[in-house]
Coordinates of C-alpha atoms (C1' of nucleotides) in Angstrom, one line a residue:
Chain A
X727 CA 61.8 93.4 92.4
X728 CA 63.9 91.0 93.4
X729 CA 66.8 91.6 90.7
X730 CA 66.2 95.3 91.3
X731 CA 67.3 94.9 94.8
X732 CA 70.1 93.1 93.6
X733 CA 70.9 95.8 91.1
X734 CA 70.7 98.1 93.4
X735 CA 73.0 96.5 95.9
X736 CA 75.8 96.5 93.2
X737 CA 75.6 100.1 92.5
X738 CA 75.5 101.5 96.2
X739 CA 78.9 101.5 97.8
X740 CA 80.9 103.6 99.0
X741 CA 82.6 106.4 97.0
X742 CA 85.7 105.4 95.3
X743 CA 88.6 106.3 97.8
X744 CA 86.8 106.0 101.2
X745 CA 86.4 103.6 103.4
X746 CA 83.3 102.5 106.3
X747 CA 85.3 102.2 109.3
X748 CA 83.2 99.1 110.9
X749 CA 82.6 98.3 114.6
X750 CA 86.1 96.4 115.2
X751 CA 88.1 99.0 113.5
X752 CA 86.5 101.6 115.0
X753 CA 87.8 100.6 117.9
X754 CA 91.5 101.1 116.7
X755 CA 90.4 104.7 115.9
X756 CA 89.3 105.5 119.5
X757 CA 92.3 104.2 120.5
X758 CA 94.2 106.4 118.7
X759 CA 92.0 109.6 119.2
X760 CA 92.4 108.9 122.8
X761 CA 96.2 109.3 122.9
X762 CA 95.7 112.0 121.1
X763 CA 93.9 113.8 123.3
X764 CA 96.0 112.5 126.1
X765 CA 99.3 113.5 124.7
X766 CA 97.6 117.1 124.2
X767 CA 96.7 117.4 127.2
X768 CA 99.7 116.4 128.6
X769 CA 101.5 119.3 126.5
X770 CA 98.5 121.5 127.2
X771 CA 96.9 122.1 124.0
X772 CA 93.4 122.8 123.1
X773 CA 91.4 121.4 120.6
X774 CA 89.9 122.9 117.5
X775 CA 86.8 121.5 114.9
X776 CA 86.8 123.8 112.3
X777 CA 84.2 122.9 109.3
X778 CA 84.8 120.2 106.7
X779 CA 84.4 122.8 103.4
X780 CA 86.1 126.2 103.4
X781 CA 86.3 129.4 100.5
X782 CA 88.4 128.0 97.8
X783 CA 89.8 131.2 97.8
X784 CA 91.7 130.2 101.4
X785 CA 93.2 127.3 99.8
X786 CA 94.8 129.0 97.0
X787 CA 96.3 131.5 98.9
X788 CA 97.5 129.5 101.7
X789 CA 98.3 126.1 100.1
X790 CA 99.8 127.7 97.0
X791 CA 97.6 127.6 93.4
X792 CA 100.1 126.0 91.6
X793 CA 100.4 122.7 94.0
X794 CA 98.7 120.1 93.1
X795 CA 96.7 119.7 96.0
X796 CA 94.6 123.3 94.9
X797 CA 95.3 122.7 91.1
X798 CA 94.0 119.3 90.6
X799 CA 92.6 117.7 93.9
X800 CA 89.9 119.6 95.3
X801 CA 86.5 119.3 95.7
X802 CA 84.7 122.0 94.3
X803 CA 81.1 122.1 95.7
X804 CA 78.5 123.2 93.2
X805 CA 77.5 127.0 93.0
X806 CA 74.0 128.5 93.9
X807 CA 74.7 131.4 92.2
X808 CA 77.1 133.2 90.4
X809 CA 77.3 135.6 92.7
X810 CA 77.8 133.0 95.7
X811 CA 82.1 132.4 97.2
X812 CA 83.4 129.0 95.8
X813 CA 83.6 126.8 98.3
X814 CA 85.8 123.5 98.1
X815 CA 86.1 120.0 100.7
X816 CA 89.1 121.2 102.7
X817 CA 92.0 119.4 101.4
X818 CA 94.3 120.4 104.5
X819 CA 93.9 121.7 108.0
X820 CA 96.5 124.2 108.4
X821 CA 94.8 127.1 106.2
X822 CA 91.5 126.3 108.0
X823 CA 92.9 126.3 111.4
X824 CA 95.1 129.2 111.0
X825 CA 91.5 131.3 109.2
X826 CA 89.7 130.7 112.6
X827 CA 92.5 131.5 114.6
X828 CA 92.7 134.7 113.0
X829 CA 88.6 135.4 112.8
X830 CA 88.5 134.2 116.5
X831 CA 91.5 137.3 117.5
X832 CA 93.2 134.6 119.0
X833 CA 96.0 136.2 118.0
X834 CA 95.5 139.4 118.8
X835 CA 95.2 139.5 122.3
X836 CA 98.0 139.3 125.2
X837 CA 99.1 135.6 125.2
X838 CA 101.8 135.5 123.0
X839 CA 101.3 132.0 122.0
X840 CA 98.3 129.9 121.0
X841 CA 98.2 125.7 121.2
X842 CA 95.9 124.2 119.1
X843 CA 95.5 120.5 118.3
X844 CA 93.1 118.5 116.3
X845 CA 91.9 114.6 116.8
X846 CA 90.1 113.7 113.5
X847 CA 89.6 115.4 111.2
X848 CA 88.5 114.4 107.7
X849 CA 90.5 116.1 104.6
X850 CA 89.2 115.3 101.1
X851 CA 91.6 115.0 97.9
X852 CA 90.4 113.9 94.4
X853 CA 93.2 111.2 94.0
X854 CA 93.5 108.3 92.3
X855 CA 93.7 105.3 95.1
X856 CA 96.2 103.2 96.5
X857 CA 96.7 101.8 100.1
X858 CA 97.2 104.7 102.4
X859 CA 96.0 107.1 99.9
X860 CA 91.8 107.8 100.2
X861 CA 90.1 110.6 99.0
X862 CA 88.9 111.1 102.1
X863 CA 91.3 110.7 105.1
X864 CA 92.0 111.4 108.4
X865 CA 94.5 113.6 110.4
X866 CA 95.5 114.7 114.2
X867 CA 97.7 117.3 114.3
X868 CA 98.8 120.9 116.4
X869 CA 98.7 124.2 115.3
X870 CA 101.6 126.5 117.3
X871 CA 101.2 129.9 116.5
X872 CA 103.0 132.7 117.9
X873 CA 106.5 131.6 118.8
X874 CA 109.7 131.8 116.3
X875 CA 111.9 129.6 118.6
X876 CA 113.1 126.5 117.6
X877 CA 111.9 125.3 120.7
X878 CA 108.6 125.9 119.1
X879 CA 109.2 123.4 116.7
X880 CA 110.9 120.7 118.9
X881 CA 108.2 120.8 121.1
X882 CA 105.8 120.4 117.6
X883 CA 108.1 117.4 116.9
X884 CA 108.4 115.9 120.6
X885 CA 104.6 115.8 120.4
X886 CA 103.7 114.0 117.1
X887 CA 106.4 111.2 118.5
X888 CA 105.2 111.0 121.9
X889 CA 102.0 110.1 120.1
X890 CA 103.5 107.4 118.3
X891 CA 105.7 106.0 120.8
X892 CA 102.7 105.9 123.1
X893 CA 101.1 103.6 120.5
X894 CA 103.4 101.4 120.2
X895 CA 104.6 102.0 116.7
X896 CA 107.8 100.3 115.4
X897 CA 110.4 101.2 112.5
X898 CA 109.6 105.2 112.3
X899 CA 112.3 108.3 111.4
X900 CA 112.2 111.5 111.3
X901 CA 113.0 113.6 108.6
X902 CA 114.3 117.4 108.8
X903 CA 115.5 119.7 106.8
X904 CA 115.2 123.6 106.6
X905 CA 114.0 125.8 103.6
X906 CA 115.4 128.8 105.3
X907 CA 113.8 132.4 105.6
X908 CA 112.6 133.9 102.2
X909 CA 116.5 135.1 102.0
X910 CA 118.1 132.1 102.1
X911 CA 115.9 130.3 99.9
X912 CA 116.1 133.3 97.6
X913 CA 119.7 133.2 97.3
X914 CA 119.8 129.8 97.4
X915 CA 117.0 129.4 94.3
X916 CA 119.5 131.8 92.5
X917 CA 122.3 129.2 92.2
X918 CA 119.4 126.2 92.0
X919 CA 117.9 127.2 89.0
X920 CA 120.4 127.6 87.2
X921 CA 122.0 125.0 87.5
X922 CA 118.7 122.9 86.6
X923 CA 118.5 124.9 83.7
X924 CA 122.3 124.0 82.4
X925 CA 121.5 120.2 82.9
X926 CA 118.0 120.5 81.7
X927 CA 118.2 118.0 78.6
X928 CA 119.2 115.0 81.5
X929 CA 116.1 115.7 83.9
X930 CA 113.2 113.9 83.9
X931 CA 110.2 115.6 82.0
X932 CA 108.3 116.2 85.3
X933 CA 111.3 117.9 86.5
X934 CA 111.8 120.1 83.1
X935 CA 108.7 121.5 83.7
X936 CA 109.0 122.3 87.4
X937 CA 112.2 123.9 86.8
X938 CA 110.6 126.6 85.4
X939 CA 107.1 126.1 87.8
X940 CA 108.3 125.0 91.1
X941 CA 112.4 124.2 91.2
X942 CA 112.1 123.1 95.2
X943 CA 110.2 120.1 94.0
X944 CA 112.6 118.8 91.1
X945 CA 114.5 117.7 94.9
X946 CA 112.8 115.3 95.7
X947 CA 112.1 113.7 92.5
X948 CA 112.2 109.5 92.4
X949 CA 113.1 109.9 88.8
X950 CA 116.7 107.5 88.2
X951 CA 117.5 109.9 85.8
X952 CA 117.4 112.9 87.8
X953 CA 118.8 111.1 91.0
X954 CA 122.6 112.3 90.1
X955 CA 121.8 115.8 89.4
X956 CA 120.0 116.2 92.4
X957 CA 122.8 114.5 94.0
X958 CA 124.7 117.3 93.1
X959 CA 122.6 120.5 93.1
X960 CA 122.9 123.3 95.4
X961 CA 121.8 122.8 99.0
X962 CA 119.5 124.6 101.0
X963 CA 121.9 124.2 104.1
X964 CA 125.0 125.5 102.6
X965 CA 122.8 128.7 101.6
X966 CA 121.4 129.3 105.3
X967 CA 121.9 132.9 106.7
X968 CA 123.3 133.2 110.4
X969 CA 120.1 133.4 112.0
X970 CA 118.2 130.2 109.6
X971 CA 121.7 128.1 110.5
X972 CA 121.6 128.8 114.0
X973 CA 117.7 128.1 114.2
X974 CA 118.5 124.6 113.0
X975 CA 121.3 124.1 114.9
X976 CA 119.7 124.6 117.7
X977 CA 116.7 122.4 116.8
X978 CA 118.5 119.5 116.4
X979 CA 120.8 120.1 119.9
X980 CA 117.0 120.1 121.8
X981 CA 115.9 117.4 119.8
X982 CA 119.2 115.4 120.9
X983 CA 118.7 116.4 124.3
X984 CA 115.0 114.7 124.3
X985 CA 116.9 111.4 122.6
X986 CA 114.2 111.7 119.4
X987 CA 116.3 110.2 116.4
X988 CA 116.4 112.4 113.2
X989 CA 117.9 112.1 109.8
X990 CA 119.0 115.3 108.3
X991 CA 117.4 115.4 104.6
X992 CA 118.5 118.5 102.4
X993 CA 116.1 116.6 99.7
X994 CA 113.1 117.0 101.9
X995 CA 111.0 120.0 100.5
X996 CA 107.4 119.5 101.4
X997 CA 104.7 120.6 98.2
X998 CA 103.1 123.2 100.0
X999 CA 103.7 126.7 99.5
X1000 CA 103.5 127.9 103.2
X1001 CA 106.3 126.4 104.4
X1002 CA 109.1 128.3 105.6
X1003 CA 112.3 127.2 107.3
X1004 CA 112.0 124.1 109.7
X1005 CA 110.3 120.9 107.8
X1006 CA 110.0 117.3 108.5
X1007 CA 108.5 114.3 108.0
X1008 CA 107.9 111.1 109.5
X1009 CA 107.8 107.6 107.5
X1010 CA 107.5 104.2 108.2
X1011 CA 109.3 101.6 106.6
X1012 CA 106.1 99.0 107.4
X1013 CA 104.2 100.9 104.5
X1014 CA 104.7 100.7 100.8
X1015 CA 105.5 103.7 98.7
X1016 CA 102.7 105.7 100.7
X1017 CA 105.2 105.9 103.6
X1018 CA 104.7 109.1 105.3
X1019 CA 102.8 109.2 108.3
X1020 CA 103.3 112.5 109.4
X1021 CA 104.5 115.9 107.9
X1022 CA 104.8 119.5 109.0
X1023 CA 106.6 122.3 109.6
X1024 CA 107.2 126.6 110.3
X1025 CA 105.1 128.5 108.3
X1026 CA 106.1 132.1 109.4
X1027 CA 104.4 134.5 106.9
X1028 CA 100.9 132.0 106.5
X1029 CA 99.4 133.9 109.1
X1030 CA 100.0 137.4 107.7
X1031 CA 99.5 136.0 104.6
X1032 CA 95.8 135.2 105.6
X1033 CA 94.9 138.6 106.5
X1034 CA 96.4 137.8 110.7
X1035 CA 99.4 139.7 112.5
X1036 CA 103.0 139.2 111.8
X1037 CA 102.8 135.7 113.6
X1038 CA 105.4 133.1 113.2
X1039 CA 104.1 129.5 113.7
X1040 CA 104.8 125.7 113.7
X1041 CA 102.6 122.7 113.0
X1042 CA 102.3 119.0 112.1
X1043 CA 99.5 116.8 110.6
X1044 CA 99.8 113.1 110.6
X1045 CA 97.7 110.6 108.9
X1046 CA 95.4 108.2 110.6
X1047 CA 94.6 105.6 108.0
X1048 CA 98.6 105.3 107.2
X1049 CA 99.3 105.3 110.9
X1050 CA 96.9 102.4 112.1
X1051 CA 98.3 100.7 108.8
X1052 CA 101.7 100.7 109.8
X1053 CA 100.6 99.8 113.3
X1054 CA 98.4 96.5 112.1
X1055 CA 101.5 95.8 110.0
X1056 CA 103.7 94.4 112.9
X1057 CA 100.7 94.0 115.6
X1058 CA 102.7 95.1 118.1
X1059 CA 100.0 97.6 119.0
X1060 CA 98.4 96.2 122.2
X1061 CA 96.4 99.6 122.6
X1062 CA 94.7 98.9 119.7
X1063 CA 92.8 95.6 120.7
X1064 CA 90.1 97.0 122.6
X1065 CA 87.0 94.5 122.6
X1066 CA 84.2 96.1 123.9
X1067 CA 81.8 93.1 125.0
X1068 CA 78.7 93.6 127.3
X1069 CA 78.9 92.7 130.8
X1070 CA 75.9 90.6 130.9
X1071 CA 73.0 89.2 128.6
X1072 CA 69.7 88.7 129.8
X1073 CA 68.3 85.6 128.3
X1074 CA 64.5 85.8 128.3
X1075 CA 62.2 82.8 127.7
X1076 CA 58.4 83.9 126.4
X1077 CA 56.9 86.9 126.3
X1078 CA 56.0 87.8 129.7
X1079 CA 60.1 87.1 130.4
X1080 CA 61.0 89.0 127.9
X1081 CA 59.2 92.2 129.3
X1082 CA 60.8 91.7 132.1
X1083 CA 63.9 91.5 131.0
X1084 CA 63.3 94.7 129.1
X1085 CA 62.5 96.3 132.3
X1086 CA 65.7 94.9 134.0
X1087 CA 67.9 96.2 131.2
X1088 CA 66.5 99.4 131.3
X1089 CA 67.8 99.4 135.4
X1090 CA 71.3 97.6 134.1
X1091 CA 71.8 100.6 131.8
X1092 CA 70.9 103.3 134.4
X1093 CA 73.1 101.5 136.9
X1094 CA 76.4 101.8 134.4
X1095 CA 76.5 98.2 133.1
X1096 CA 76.8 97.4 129.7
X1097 CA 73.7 94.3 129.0
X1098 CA 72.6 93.4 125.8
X1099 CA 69.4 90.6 125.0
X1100 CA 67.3 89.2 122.4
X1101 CA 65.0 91.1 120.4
X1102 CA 63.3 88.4 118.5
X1103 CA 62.1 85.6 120.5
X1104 CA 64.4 83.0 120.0
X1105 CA 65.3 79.9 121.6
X1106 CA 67.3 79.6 124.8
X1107 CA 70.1 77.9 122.9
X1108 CA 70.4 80.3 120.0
X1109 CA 70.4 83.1 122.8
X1110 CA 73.1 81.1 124.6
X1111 CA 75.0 80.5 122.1
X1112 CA 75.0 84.5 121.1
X1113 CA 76.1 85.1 124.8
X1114 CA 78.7 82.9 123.7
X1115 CA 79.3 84.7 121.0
X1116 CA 79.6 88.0 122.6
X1117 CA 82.0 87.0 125.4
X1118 CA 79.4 88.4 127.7
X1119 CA 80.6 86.8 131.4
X1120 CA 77.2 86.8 132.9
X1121 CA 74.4 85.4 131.3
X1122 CA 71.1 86.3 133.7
X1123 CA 68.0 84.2 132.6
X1124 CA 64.5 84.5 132.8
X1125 CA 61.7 81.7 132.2
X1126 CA 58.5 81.2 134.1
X1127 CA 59.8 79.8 137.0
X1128 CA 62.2 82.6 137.4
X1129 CA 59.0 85.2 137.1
X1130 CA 57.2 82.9 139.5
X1131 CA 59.6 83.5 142.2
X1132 CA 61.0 87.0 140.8
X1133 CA 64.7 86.3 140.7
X1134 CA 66.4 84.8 137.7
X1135 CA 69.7 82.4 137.3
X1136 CA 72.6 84.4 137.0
X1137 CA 75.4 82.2 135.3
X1138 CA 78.8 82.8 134.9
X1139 CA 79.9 81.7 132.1
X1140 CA 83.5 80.8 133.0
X1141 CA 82.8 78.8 135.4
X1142 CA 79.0 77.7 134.5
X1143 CA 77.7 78.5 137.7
X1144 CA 74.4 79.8 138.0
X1145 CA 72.9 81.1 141.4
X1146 CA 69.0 82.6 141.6
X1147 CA 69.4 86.3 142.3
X1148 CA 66.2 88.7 142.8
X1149 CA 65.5 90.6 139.9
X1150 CA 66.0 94.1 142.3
X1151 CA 69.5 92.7 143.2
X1152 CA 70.6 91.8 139.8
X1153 CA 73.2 95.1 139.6
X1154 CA 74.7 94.5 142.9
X1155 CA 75.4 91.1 142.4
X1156 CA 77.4 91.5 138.9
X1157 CA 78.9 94.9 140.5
X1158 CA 80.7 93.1 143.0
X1159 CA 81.7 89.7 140.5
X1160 CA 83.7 91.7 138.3
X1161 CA 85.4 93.4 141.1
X1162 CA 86.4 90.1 142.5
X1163 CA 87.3 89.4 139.1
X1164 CA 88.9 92.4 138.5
X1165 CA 91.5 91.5 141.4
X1166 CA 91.5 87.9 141.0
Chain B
rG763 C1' 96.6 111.9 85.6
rU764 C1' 100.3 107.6 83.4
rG765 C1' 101.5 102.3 83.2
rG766 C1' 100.9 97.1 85.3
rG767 C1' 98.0 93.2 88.3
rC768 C1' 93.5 91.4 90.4
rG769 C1' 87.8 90.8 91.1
rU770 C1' 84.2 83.1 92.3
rA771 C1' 79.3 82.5 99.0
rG772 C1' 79.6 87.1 104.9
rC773 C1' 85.4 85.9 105.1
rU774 C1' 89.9 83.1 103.1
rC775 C1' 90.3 80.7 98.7
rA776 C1' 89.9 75.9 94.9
rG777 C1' 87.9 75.5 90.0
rU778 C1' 92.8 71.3 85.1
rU779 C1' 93.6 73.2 77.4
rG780 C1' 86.3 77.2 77.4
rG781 C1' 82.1 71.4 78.2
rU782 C1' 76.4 69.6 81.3
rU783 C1' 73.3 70.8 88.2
rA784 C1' 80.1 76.0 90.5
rG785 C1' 83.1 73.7 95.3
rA786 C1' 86.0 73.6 100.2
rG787 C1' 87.3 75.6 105.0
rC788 C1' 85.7 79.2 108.4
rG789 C1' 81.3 81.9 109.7
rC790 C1' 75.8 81.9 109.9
rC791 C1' 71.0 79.1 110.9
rA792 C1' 68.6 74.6 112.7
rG793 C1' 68.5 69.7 114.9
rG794 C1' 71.1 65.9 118.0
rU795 C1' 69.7 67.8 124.2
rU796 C1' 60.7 70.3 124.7
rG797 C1' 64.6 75.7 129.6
rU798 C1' 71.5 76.2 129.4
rG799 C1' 76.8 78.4 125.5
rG800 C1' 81.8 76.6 124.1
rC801 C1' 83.7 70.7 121.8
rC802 C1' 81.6 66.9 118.6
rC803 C1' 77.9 64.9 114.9
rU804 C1' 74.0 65.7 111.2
rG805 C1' 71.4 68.9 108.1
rG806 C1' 70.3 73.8 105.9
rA807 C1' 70.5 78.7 103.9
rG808 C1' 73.6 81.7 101.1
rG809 C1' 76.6 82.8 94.4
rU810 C1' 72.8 85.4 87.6
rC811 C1' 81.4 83.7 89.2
rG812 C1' 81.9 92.7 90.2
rU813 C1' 78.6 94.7 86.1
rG814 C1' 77.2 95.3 80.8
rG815 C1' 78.1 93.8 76.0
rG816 C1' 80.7 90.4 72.4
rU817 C1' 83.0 85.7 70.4
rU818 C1' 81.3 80.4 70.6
rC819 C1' 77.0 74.8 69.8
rG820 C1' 78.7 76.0 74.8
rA821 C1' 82.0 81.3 78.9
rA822 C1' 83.8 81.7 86.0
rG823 C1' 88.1 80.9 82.3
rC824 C1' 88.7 84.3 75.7
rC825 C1' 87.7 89.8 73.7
rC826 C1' 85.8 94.9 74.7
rA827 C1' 83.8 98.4 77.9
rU828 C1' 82.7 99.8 82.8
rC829 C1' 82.9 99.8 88.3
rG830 C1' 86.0 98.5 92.4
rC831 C1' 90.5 97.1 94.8
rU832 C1' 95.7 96.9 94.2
rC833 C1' 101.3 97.9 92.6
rA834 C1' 104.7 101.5 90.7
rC835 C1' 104.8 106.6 89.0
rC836 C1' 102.7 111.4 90.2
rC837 C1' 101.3 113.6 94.7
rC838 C1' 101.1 113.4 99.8
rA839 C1' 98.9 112.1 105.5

RNA sequence: GUGGGCGUAGCUCAGUUGGUUAGAGCGCCAGGUUGUGGCCCUGGAGGUCGUGGGUUCGAAGCCCAUCGCUCACCCCA
């Protein structure tokens, strides 16, 4: 029995690649959600929860079935039936988010825009793990569908940093670069490929390949040997039609004109299919080689794509886990240290007392303030010393005495005072302290 | 998926070239104070050394496998 339970111990953990996000860091995550939801707000957006497994079938025609992320990292739930859709953990939110905009007719009616942001939300990829890489992680993010103005996009990138400046967070940049409309990477792929193709024998074995499967990539390759043909390759931005130039141009003029820092990157091609003109990227220099907090980009034809109206559209995601990382890093994040500690502990001697103070917690609760107590009978100095523990400022015991006269001691346990206060005027008592306290 | 590193108490870590009952600090519990926390003192609980095999008279330390973490690549948030 006993070496069974040990046994049993060992075995149950939690899957390889996740995490149990405990009390204390939990904390940090509320934190976070709640700038989130403050920053959308502030920018008007409205918030989406769209379901944690999708048709597989969405994935591969938004995300692309040659990426990686639908080739080799999803989670394919088991089948019923044969004759029952494939359904896979959602490994991104923009396919998902885009599907219920389009089953909702969010898009079809008059407005001719649609802001849509997300907290949360849990996205599962079979990797292998590293810091800052799970298999199950989580991302905030906005969904802008409807405008093809590059305001669209400023304001896409204006609200991932307002998140993170908001927080605190130190040594960020932006990356941005433009794939161009279908034309301009089309004519620009012309001269790319190539050009891979003629220097072929000096790239990388990853990058042979992808010449031939997915040339964008071979870009942004880490490969030393492929560093100085890339170096040299073709760029997007010299391949840009009027329109895709001007786009950009203007882009980087409103993002100037908000003072957000950028570094142009032609090597920056992002590994999903969708993506069309504007992308970018944010990384920290606080995180290892998992430095990206935050990607995104226009995705112009996904919608149509998915079955919606011709409906230009912008969005970023941006990765909790990586983000609170890079904020713990430095500890320059004074939002994040949020200790939650009751407001007073009721400290009950014997059974009769500790009725009572049942009772009285119950009427602490209902009255707004946080009280915690002992559940187990223990002595006054082990529940003393777990107010202690807690931080809680007022301690409010209860022995016979105190249930003789019906009012306990309430101590403070700052200064160690301690004054008998009925038990019906408990609330009003410890209302009116931590106001004074409040403005002391 | 490829190639490295690591895995000793709840936490951070010692543990000499394999040698007898595996240690410290912090934390936890109790006592010193029969109803008053923090500081101090004393005591205690807690580990089949990630797990399973193997080598050996003898393994926490060596070998193999496995699980987990981690670093780089790959990929990406």
């Amino acid at each position: 029995m006993e070496t069974n339970a040990a046994k049993l111990r060992e075995r149950l953990q939690a899957p390889r690649g996740t995490k149990d996000i405990l009390p204390e860091e939990a904390a940090k995550w509320r934190a976070v959600e709640g700038v989130v939801h403050e920053v959308a707000r502030l920018y008007g957006y409205g918030e989406i929860r769209t379901p944690s497994f999708e048709a597989v079938r969405l994935f591969k025609r938004a995300v692309g079935e040659e990426t990686d992320i639908v080739s080799k990292e999803m989670y394919l739930l088991q089948r019923r039936s044969e004759e029952e859709e494939e359904f896979a953990l959602r490994p991104e939110l923009t396919a998902p988010v885009v599907r219920a905009a389009i089953q909702h007719g969010m898009l079809t009616g008059q407005s001719d825009c649609v802001r849509l942001y997300y907290a949360s939300a849990p996205n599962f990829r079979y990797e292998k793990p590293q810091l800052g890489r799970l298999r199950q992680h989580h991302q905030f993010g906005t969904e802008l569908l409807g405008p093809a103005s590059p305001l669209a996009d400023a304001e896409t990138i204006s609200f991932a940093i307002s998140i993170f400046r908001n927080l605190g967070l130190q040594n960020f940049r932006v990356r941005l670069n433009s794939l161009g409309s279908k034309e301009s990477r089309e004519a620009w792929k012309q001269q790319l490929v190539p050009y891979l193709r003629e220097n072929k024998t000096k790239l990388s074995n990853d990058s042979q390949r992808r010449t031939e499967t997915n040339p964008l990539r071979v870009l942004d390759s880490k490969a030393p040997e492929d560093h100085e043909i890339v170096r040299n390759a073709p760029r997007i931005l010299d391949h840009l039609n009027a329109a895709d130039r001007a786009h950009f141009e203007e882009l980087k003029s409103l993002l100037a004109s908000i003072t957000i820092a950028y570094h142009e990157d032609p090597l920056l091609v992002r590994g999903i299919d969708y993506y069309t003109g504007t992308v970018f990227e944010v990384t920290s220099s606080d995180l290892g080689s998992q430095d990206a907090l935050c990607g995104g980009g226009r995705y112009d034809s996904l919608v149509e794509q998915l079955g919606g109206p011709n409906c230009p559209a912008v969005g970023f995601g941006a990765g909790i886990e990586r983000l609170l990382l890079a904020l713990e890093s430095r500890n320059d994040a004074p939002l994040l240290s949020t200790v939650r500690r009751p407001a007073v502990y009721v400290l009950a001697l014997g059974a009769e007392a500790a009725q009572k103070a049942f009772e009285l917690l119950s009427n602490l609760h209902a009255a707004g303030i946080s009280a915690t107590g002992d559940l187990n009978a223990r002595s006054m100095k082990a529940q003393m010393r777990e107010a202690n523990r807690l931080g809680t400022p007022f301690v409010y015991v209860i022995g016979e005495s105190e249930l003789a006269q019906g009012a306990g001691m309430l101590k403070n346990m700052q200064t160690s005072e301690q004054e008998a206060v009925a038990f019906g005027a408990i609330i009003e008592h410890v209302n009116h302290s931590s106001f004074t306290h409040h403005h002391s």
